[in-house]
XYZ file of C-alpha atoms in Angstrom:
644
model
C -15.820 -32.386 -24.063
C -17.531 -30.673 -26.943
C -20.619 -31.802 -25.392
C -20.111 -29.851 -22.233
C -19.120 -26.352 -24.155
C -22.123 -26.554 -26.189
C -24.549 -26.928 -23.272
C -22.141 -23.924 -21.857
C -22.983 -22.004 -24.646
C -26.511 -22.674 -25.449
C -27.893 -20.045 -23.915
C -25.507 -16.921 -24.487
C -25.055 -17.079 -28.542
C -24.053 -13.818 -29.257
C -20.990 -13.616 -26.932
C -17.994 -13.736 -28.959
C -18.593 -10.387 -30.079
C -17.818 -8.839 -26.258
C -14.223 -8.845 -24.750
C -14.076 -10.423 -21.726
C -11.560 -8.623 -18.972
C -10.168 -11.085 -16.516
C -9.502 -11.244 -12.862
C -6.573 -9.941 -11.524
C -4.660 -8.311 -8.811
C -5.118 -11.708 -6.810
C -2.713 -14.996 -5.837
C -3.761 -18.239 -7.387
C -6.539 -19.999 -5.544
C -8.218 -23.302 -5.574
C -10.813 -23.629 -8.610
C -14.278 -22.957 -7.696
C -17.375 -21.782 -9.538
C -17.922 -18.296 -9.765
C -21.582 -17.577 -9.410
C -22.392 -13.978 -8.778
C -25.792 -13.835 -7.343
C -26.307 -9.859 -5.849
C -24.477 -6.354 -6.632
C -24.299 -2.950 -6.491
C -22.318 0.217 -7.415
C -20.626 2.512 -4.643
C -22.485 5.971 -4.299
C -19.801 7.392 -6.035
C -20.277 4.942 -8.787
C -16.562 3.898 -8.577
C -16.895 0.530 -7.654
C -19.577 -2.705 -7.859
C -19.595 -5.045 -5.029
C -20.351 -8.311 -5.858
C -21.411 -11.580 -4.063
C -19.665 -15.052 -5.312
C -22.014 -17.086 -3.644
C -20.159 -20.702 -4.913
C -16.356 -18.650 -4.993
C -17.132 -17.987 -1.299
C -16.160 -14.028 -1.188
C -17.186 -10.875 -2.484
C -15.296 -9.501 -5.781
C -14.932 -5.617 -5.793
C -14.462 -4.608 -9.443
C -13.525 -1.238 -10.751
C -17.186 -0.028 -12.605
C -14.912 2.413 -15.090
C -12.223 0.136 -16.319
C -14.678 -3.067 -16.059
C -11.624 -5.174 -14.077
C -11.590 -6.965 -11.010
C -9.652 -5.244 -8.177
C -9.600 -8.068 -5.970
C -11.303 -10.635 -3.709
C -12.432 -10.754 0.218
C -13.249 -14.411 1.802
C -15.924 -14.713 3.370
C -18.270 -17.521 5.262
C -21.055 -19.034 4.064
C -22.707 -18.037 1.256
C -22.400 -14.342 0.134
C -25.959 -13.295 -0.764
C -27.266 -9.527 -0.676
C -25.175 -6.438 -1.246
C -25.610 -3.354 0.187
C -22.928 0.188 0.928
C -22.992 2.205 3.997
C -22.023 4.948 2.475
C -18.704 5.298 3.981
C -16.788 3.033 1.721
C -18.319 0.250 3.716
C -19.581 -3.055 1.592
C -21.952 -5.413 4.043
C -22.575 -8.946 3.025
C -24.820 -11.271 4.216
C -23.664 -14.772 4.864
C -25.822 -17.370 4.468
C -25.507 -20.450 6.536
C -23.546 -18.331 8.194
C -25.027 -15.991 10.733
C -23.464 -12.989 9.952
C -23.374 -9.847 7.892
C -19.785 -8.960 6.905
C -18.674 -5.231 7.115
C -15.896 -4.587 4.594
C -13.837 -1.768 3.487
C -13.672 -1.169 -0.180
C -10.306 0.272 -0.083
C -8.067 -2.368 1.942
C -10.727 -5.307 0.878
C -10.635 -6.549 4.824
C -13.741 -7.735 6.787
C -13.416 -5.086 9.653
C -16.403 -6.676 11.635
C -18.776 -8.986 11.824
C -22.688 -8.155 12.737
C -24.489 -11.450 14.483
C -27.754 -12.378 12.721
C -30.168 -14.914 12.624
C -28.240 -18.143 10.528
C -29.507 -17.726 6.574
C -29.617 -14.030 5.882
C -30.167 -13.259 2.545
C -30.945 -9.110 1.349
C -30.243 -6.527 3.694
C -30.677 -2.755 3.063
C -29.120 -0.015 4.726
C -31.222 3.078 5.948
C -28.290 5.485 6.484
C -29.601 8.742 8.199
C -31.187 6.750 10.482
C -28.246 4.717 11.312
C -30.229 0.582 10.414
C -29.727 -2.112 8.673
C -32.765 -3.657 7.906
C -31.798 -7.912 6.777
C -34.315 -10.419 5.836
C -33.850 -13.727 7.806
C -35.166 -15.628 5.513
C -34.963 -19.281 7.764
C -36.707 -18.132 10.254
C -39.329 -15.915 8.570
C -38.401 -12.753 10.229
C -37.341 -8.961 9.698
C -34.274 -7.726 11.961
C -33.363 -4.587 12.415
C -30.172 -4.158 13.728
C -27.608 -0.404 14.916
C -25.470 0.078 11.944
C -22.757 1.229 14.120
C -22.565 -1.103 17.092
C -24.499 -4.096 15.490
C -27.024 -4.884 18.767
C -30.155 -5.689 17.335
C -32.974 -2.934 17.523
C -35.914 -4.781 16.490
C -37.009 -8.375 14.965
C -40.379 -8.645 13.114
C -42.147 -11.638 11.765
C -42.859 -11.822 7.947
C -45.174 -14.472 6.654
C -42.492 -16.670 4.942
C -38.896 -16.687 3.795
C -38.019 -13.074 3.249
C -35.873 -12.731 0.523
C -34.965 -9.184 -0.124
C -35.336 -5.610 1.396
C -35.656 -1.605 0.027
C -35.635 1.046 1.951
C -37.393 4.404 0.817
C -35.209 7.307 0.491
C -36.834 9.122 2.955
C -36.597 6.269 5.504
C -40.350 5.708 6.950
C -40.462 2.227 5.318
C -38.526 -0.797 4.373
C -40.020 -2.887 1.530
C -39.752 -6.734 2.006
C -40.505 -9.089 -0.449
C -41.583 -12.697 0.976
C -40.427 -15.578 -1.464
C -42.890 -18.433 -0.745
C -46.634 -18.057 0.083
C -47.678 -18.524 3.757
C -50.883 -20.670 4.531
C -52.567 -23.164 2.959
C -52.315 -23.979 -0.417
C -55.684 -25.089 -0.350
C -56.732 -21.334 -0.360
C -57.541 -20.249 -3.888
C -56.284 -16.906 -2.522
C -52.826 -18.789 -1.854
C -49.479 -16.047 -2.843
C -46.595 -14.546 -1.652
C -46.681 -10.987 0.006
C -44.907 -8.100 0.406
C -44.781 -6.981 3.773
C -44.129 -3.210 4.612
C -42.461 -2.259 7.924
C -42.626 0.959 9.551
C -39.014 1.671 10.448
C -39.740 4.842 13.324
C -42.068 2.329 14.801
C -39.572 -0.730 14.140
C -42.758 -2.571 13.729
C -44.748 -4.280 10.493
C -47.629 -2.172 8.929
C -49.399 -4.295 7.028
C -48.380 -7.822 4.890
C -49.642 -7.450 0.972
C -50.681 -10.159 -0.662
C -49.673 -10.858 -4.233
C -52.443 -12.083 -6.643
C -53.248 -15.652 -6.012
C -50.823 -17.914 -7.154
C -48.109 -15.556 -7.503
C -44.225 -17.126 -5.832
C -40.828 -16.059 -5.970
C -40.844 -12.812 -4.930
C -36.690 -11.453 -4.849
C -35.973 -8.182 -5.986
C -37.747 -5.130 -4.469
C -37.323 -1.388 -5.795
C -38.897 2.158 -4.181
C -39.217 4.912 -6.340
C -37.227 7.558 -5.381
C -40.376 9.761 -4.452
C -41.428 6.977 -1.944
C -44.662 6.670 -3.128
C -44.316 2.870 -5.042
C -43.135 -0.113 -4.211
C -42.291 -2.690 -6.906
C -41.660 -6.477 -6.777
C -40.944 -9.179 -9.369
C -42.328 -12.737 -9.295
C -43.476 -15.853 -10.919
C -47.441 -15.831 -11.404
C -48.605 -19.479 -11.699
C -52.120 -20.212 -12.726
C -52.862 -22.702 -10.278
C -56.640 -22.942 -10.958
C -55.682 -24.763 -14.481
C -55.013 -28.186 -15.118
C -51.276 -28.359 -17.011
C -52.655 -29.379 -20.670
C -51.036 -26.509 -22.383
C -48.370 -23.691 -22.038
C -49.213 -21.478 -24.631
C -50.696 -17.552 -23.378
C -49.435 -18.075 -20.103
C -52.195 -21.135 -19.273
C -49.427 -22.789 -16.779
C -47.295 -19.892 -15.723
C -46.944 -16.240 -16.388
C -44.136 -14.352 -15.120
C -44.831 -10.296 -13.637
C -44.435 -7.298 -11.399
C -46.410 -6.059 -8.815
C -46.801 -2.273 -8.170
C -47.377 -1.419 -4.651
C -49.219 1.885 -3.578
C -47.119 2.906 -0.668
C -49.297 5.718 0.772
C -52.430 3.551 0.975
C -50.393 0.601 1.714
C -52.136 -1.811 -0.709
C -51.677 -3.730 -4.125
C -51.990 -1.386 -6.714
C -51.645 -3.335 -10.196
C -49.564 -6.153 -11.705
C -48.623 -6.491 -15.073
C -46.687 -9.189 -17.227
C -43.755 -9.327 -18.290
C -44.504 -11.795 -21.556
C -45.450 -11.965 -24.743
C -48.183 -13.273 -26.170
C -45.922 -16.059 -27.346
C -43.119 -16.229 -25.124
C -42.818 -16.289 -21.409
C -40.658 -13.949 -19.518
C -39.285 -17.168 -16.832
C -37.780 -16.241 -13.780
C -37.701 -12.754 -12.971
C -35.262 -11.877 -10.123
C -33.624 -8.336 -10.021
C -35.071 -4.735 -10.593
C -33.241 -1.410 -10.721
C -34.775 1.985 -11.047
C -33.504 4.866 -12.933
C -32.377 7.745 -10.475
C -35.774 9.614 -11.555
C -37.510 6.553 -11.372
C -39.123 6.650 -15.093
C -37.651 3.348 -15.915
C -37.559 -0.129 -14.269
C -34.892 -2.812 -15.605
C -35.062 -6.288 -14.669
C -33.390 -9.787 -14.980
C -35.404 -12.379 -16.613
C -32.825 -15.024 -14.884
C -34.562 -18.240 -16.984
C -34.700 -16.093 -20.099
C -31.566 -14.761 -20.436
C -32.388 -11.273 -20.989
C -33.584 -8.079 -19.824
C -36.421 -6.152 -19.812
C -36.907 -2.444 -19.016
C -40.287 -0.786 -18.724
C -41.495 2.778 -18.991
C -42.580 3.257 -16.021
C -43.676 6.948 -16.188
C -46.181 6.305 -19.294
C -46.914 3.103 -17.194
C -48.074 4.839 -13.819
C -50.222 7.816 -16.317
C -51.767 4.814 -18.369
C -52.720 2.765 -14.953
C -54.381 6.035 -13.404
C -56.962 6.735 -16.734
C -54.860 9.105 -18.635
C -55.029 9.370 -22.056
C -52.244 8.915 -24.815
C -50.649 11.901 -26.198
C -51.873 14.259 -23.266
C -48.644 14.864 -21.957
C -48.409 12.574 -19.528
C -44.616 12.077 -18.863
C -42.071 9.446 -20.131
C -38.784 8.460 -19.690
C -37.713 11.258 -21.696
C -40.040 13.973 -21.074
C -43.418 14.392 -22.508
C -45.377 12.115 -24.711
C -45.198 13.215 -28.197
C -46.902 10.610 -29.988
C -50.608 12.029 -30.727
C -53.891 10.966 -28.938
C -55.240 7.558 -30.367
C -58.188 5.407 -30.102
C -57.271 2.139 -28.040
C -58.313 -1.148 -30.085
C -57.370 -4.490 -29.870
C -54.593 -5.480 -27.860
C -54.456 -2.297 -26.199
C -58.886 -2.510 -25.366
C -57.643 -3.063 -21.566
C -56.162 0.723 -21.626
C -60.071 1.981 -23.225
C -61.386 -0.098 -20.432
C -59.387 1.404 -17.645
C -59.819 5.258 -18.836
C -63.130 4.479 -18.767
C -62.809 2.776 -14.796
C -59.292 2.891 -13.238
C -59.955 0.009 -11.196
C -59.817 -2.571 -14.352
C -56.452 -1.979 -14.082
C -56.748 -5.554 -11.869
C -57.242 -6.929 -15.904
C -54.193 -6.059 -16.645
C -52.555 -8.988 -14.658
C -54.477 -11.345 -17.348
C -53.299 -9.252 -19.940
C -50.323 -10.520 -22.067
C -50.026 -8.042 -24.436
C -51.598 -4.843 -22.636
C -47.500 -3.698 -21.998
C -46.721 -4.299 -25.603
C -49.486 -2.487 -27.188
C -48.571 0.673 -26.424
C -44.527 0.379 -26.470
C -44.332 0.373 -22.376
C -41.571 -2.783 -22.130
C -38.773 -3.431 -24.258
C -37.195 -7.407 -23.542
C -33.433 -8.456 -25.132
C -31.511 -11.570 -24.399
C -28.054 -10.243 -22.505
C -24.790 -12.654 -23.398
C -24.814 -14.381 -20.173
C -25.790 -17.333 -18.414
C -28.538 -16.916 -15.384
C -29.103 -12.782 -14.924
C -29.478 -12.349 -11.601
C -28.673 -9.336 -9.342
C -28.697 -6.099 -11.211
C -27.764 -2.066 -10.463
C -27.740 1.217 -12.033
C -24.890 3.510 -11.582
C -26.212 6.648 -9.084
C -25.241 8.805 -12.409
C -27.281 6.483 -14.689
C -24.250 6.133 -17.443
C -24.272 2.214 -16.670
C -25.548 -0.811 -15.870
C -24.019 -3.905 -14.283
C -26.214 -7.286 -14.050
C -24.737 -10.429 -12.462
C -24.539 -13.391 -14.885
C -24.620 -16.277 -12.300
C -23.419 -19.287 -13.995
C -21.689 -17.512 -16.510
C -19.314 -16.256 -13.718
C -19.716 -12.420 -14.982
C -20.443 -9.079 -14.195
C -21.773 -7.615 -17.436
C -22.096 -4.178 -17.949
C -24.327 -2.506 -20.784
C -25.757 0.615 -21.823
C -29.235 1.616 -20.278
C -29.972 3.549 -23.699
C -30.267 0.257 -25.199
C -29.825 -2.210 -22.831
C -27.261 -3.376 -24.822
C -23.560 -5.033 -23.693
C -20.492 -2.765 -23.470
C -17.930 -4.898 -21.528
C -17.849 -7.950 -19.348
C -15.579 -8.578 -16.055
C -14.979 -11.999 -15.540
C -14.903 -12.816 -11.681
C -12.366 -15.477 -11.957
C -10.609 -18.176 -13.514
C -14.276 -20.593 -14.240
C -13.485 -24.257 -13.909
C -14.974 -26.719 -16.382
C -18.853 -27.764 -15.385
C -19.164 -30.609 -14.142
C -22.066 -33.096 -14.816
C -24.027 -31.600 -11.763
C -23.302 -28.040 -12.602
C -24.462 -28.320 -16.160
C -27.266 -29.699 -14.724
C -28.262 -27.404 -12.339
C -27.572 -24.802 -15.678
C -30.179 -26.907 -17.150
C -32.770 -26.735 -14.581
C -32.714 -23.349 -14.411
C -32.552 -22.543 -17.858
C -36.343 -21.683 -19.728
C -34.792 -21.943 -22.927
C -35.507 -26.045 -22.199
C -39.359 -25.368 -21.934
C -41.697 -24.346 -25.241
C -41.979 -20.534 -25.582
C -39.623 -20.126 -22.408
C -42.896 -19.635 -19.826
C -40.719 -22.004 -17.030
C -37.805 -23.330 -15.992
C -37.509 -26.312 -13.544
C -36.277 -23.860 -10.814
C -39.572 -22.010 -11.537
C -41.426 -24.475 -9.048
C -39.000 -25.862 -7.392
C -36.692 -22.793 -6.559
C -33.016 -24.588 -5.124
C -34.425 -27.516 -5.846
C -37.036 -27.289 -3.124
C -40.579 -26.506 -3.836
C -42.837 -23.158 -4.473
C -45.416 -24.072 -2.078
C -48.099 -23.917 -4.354
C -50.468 -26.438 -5.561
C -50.380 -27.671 -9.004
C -52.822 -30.372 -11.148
C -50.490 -31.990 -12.869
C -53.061 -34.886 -14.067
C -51.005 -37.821 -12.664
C -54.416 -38.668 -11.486
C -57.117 -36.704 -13.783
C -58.008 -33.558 -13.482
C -59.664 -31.540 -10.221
C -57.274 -32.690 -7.608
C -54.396 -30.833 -7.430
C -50.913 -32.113 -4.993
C -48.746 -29.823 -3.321
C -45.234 -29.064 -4.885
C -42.851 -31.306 -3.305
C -39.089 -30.641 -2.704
C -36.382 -32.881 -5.039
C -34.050 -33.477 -2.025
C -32.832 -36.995 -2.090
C -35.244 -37.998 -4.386
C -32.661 -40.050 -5.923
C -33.199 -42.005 -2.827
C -36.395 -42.504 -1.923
C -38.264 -44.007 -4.686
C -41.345 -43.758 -5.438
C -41.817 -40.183 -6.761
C -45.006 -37.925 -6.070
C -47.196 -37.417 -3.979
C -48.982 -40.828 -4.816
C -46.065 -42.221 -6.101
C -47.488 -42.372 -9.757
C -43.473 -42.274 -10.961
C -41.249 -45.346 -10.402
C -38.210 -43.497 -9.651
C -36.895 -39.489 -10.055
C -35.011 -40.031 -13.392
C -38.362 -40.898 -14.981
C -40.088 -38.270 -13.161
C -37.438 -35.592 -14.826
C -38.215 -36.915 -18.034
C -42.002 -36.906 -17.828
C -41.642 -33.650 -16.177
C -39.735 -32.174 -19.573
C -42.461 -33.639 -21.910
C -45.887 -32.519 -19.865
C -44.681 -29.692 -18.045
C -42.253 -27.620 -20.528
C -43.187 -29.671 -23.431
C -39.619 -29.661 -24.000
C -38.059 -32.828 -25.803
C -34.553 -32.709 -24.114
C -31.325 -33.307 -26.096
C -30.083 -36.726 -25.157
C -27.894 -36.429 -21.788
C -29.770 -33.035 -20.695
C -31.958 -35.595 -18.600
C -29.271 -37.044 -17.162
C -27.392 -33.587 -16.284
C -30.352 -32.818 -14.391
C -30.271 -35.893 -12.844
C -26.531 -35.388 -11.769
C -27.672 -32.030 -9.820
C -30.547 -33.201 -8.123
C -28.167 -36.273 -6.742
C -25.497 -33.322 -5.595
C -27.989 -31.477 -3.534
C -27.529 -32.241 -0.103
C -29.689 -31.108 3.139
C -29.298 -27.450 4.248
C -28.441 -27.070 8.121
C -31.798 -25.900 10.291
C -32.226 -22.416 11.555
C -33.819 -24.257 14.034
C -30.400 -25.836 15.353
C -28.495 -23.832 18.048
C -25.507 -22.276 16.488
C -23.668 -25.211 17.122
C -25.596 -27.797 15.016
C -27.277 -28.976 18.184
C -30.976 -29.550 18.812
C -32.263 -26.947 20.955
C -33.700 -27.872 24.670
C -37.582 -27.802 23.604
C -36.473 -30.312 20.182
C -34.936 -32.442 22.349
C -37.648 -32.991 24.274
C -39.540 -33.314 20.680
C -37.315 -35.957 20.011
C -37.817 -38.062 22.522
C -41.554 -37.794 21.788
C -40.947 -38.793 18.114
C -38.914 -42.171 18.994
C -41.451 -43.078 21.757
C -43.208 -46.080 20.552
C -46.266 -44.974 22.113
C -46.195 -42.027 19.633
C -45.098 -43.774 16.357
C -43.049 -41.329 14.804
C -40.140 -43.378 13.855
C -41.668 -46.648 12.705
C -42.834 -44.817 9.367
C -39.943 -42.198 9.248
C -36.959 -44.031 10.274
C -33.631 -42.352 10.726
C -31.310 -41.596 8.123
C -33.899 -41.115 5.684
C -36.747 -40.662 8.052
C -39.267 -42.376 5.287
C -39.790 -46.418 4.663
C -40.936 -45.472 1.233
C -44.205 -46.854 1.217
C -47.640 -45.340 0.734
C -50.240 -45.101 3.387
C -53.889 -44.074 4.224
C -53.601 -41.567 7.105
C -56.862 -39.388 6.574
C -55.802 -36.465 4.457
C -58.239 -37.213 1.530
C -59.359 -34.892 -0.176
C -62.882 -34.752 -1.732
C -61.826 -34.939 -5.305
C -58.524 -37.664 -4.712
C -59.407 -40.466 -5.875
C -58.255 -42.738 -3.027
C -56.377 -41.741 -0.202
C -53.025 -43.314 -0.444
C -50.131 -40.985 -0.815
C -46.223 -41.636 -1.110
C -44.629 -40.920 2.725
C -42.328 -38.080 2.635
C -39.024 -37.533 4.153
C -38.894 -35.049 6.432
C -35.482 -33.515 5.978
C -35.704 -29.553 5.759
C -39.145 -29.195 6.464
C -38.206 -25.837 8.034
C -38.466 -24.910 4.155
C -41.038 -27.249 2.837
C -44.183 -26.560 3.734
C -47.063 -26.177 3.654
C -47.143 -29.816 4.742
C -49.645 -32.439 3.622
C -50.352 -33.939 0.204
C -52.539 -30.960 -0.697
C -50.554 -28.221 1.015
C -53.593 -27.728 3.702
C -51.414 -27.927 6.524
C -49.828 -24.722 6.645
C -47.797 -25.244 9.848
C -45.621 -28.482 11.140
C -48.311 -28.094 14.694
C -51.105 -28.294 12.360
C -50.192 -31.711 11.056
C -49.938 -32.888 14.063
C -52.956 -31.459 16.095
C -55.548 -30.898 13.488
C -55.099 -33.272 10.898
C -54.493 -35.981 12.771
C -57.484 -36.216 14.739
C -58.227 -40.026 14.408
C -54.567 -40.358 15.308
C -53.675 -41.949 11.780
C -50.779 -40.339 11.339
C -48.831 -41.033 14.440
C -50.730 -41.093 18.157
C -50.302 -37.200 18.635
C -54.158 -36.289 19.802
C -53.009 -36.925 23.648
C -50.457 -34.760 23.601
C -49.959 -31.580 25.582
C -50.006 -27.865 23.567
C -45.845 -27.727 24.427
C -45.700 -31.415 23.727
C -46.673 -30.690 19.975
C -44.782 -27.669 20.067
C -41.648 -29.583 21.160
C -42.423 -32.391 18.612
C -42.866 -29.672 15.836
C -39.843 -27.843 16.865
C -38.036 -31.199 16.246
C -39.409 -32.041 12.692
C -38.412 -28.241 11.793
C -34.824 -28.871 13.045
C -34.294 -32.040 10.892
């Protein structure tokens, strides 16, 4: 038992100092986690609306007195947060299909808007009367009537959408795409941001992030609509993983977006030179938009930048010539740039070398732009400023908080505790593990850091199972615990042993004795999300029933490798996809469960669609007899694998 509250408390020393304010105002319910994952203040500033993704409902809590006012149930899996405006909270409901309208006051769902089945961040674009949600299982944007619901437009986004922003003005909606689209065989291989046009309901233009670059959630607009601004991971694929330290493996950073010309602007880290910033997820702006604060969710902490000395640095401006800052004018007197601040000299001299500035690990820190400080709370996740700037509320996820703190200093003021919080269990102490950076040297990564839920980051890594120069797709950890071996050539006997080697050479972390085995415990409780591809209904649709068939037709050869439940015999096989630099081509055979979220597909990523695999790397029919197959036969048979 003293184990467990130690591994609690690990990563929020510092906490016995802040009150904590209960829950009340509610009947005795059934324990349950509380995990707060999104929120946001009223527009009065009154009230923060908060998703419980594991308690099921969303918590309103009073943003003056700090104390829970009460609970709404809810389906699914509460995810983004957003207000009408007219004491309306919406919801989305993951796994559910729906975005929940509620009213503040009585704490009643008063409708129900249909939706594509995992919605995640939804923004509301008042004036013009949308909602603008990311469907994040089926890679698309919809737009939807705020009053009656019916669905306006739908636009297709290069790959799980995560969250939306919507500029004041209401010409654009701001979508940041979690997992990069493609091949991962492209050095050019990242996320983007895609920008949608919302009088044209239509997408302008998809951004990419700088190669390598995952994990795109938050989005912010500054309120003169001219920036866009996204957090993300920023792993340096091109390097083998020998080392950690100056960001070799993975760097952590956000992306400014030029809005007008509708391209990448700059991106700058979030580090040190000597610790990583793991796992952004949430940004807020300040109502004039001269500073950005953001959730480091693997670091614990919080970071705010100036982003008005930022923006005048980035464009060639000078110190000490009055370009603005958070409060007012710059003060401090002209210097000479030198040292860790030489990529400031460099871009006065040529604003474009700004693009150094993503390779930069100190260039913020020179010259006093970002301020980082760990926040009492487990897992910092969603994150808002109060419209009058007097406060700021970030969701501690695991923690089961809402903390709120002073934007002054960043520092804590109060906490509101969702809920009664029932005692971890192995699984959910390891899942805090996973996704905790403080188990990695200089905090650079957390587990969750390439395999986000578990799943995978769909990036290529060279993890030198093999030697160096051949790097393997990131592979999911579903049932891993079942389907030994682990890897992509199945270089690890079983997953406990690929936990612990990933600990030692990936965080060079030497866990404490059972953290291994908490970890463990988690990646045995995860258990297959349902398709987007099923009907509402769980059933296979018409065309992936017809793909079916096709995959348990001898004369195809589906099943005799990937065999029902587990749809893997978990052996190795040659089928073709060598790559010039593997050094045979044998490779572990996957299950196929959820590969709706998996891909790209393929040992090396270079199938970037399901159809792919089965049309153009499978030529010598290898893998399965597909090449006789009809264009809607391989669509049917792809539709199928999706829906699994």
């Amino acid at each position: 038992m003293r184990r467990r509250a130690r591994l609690t408390a690990r990563p929020v020393l510092g906490l016995l100092a802040l009150a904590a304010i209960p829950c009340g105002g509610e009947a005795a319910e059934p324990a349950h986690y509380r995990s707060p994952f999104d929120l946001a203040f009223s527009p009065d500033g009154a009230l923060v609306a908060v998703s419980d993704r594991t308690g099921g409902c969303l918590t309103v809590v009073d943003a003056r007195a700090h104390r829970v006012l009460g609970h709404v149930a809810l389906n699914g899996k509460p995810s983004g947060v957003a207000w009408t405006g007219l004491g309306e909270v919406l919801v989305a409901e993951y796994d559910a299909g729906s975005i929940a309208v509620v009213d503040a006051a009585s704490r009643q769902v008063v409708r129900r808007l249909r939706i594509g089945p995992k919605p995640i961040g939804l923004a509301v674009a008042a004036k013009a009367g949308l909602l603008v949600v990311a469907e994040s299982g089926l890679n698309a944007v919809s737009i939807l009537d705020l009053a009656t619901g019916k669905p306006r437009a739908r636009i297709p986004v290069p790959r799980q959408p995560y969250f939306v922003a919507v500029s004041r003005d209401e010409t654009v909606a701001v979508v940041g795409n979690l997992l990069p689209a493609g091949p991962a065989t492209d050095v050019r291989s990242a996320s983007a941001v895609s920008l949608i046009d919302l009088a044209k309901r239509e997408k302008a233009i998809d951004i990419p992030l700088p190669p390598g670059s995952s994990c795109v959630r938050r989005i912010a607009v500054s309120p003169d609509g001219k920036w866009a601004y996204a957090v993300h991971t920023l792993g340096r694929v091109a390097l083998p993983t020998t080392q950690l330290e100056r960001g070799w493996v993975n760097s952590n950073a956000m992306t400014v977006i030029d809005l007008a010309a509708r391209a990448w602007y700059a991106t700058v880290l979030l580090d040190k030179v000597a610790e990583g910033a793991a796992d952004p997820w949430g940004i807020a702006l300040s109502a004039g938009g001269n500073t950005a604060f953001i959730t480091l969710a693997g670091a614990h902490q919080i970071a705010s930048i100036d982003l008005a000395r930022l923006h005048s640095l980035m464009a060639g401006r000078p110190p000490g010539t009055g370009e603005p800052g958070a409060g007012g004018k710059d003060k401090r007197p002209a210097k000479t740039f030198r040292g860790a601040a030489a990529v400031w000299a460099a871009i006065q001299e040529d604003p474009a070398q700004r693009a150094r500035l993503m390779n930069d690990l100190g260039a913020l820190y020179a010259v006093d732009l970002l301020l980082r400080i760990p926040v009492p709370t487990q897992c910092p996740r969603g994150i808002g400023l109060a419209p009058d700037g007097s406060a700021l509320a970030i969701a501690g996820y695991y923690s089961g908080e809402v903390l709120f703190l002073d934007p002054a200093t960043c520092r804590p003021v109060a906490r509101c505790t969702l809920g009664p919080q029932p005692e971890a269990d192995p699984a959910r102490l390891g899942e805090i593990v996973f996704h905790d950076a403080t188990r990695c040297f200089q905090k650079w990564l957390s587990c969750a850091t390439c395999h986000p839920d578990g799943r995978a980051d769909g990036l290529n890594w060279d993890l030198l199972n093999d030697g160096i120069g051949n790097p393997k797709n990131t592979r999911s950890l579903l049932w891993s615990h079942k389907t030994p071996p682990v890897m992509a050539r199945g270089v690890r006997p079983s997953y406990d042993v690929a936990v612990q080697k990933g600990f030692q050479f990936i965080q060079f972390f030497q866990p404490q004795s059972n953290e291994t085995e908490l970890v463990n415990a988690y990646i045995r409780s995860m258990e297959p999300e349902p398709s987007p591809y099923l009907r509402p209904d769980g059933r296979l649709s018409a065309r992936a029933e017809k793909g079916k068939a096709l995959f348990e037709n001898p004369k195809v050869g589906c099943a005799q490798c990937h065999p029902a439940p587990l749809y893997t015999d978990l052996k190795l096989y040659d089928v073709g996809t060598r790559h010039a630099l593997d050094r045979d081509g044998t490779f572990d055979n996957p299950i196929l469960i959820e590969l709706w979220r998996t891909g790209p597909f393929l040992h090396d990523g270079s199938a970037a669609a399901m159809k792919d695999v089965l049309r153009d790397f499978n030529r010598e029919n290898r893998h399965g007899v597909t090449s006789h197959l009809s264009e809607q036969e391989l669509e049917a048979l792809a539709e199928y694998l999706l829906s699994l």
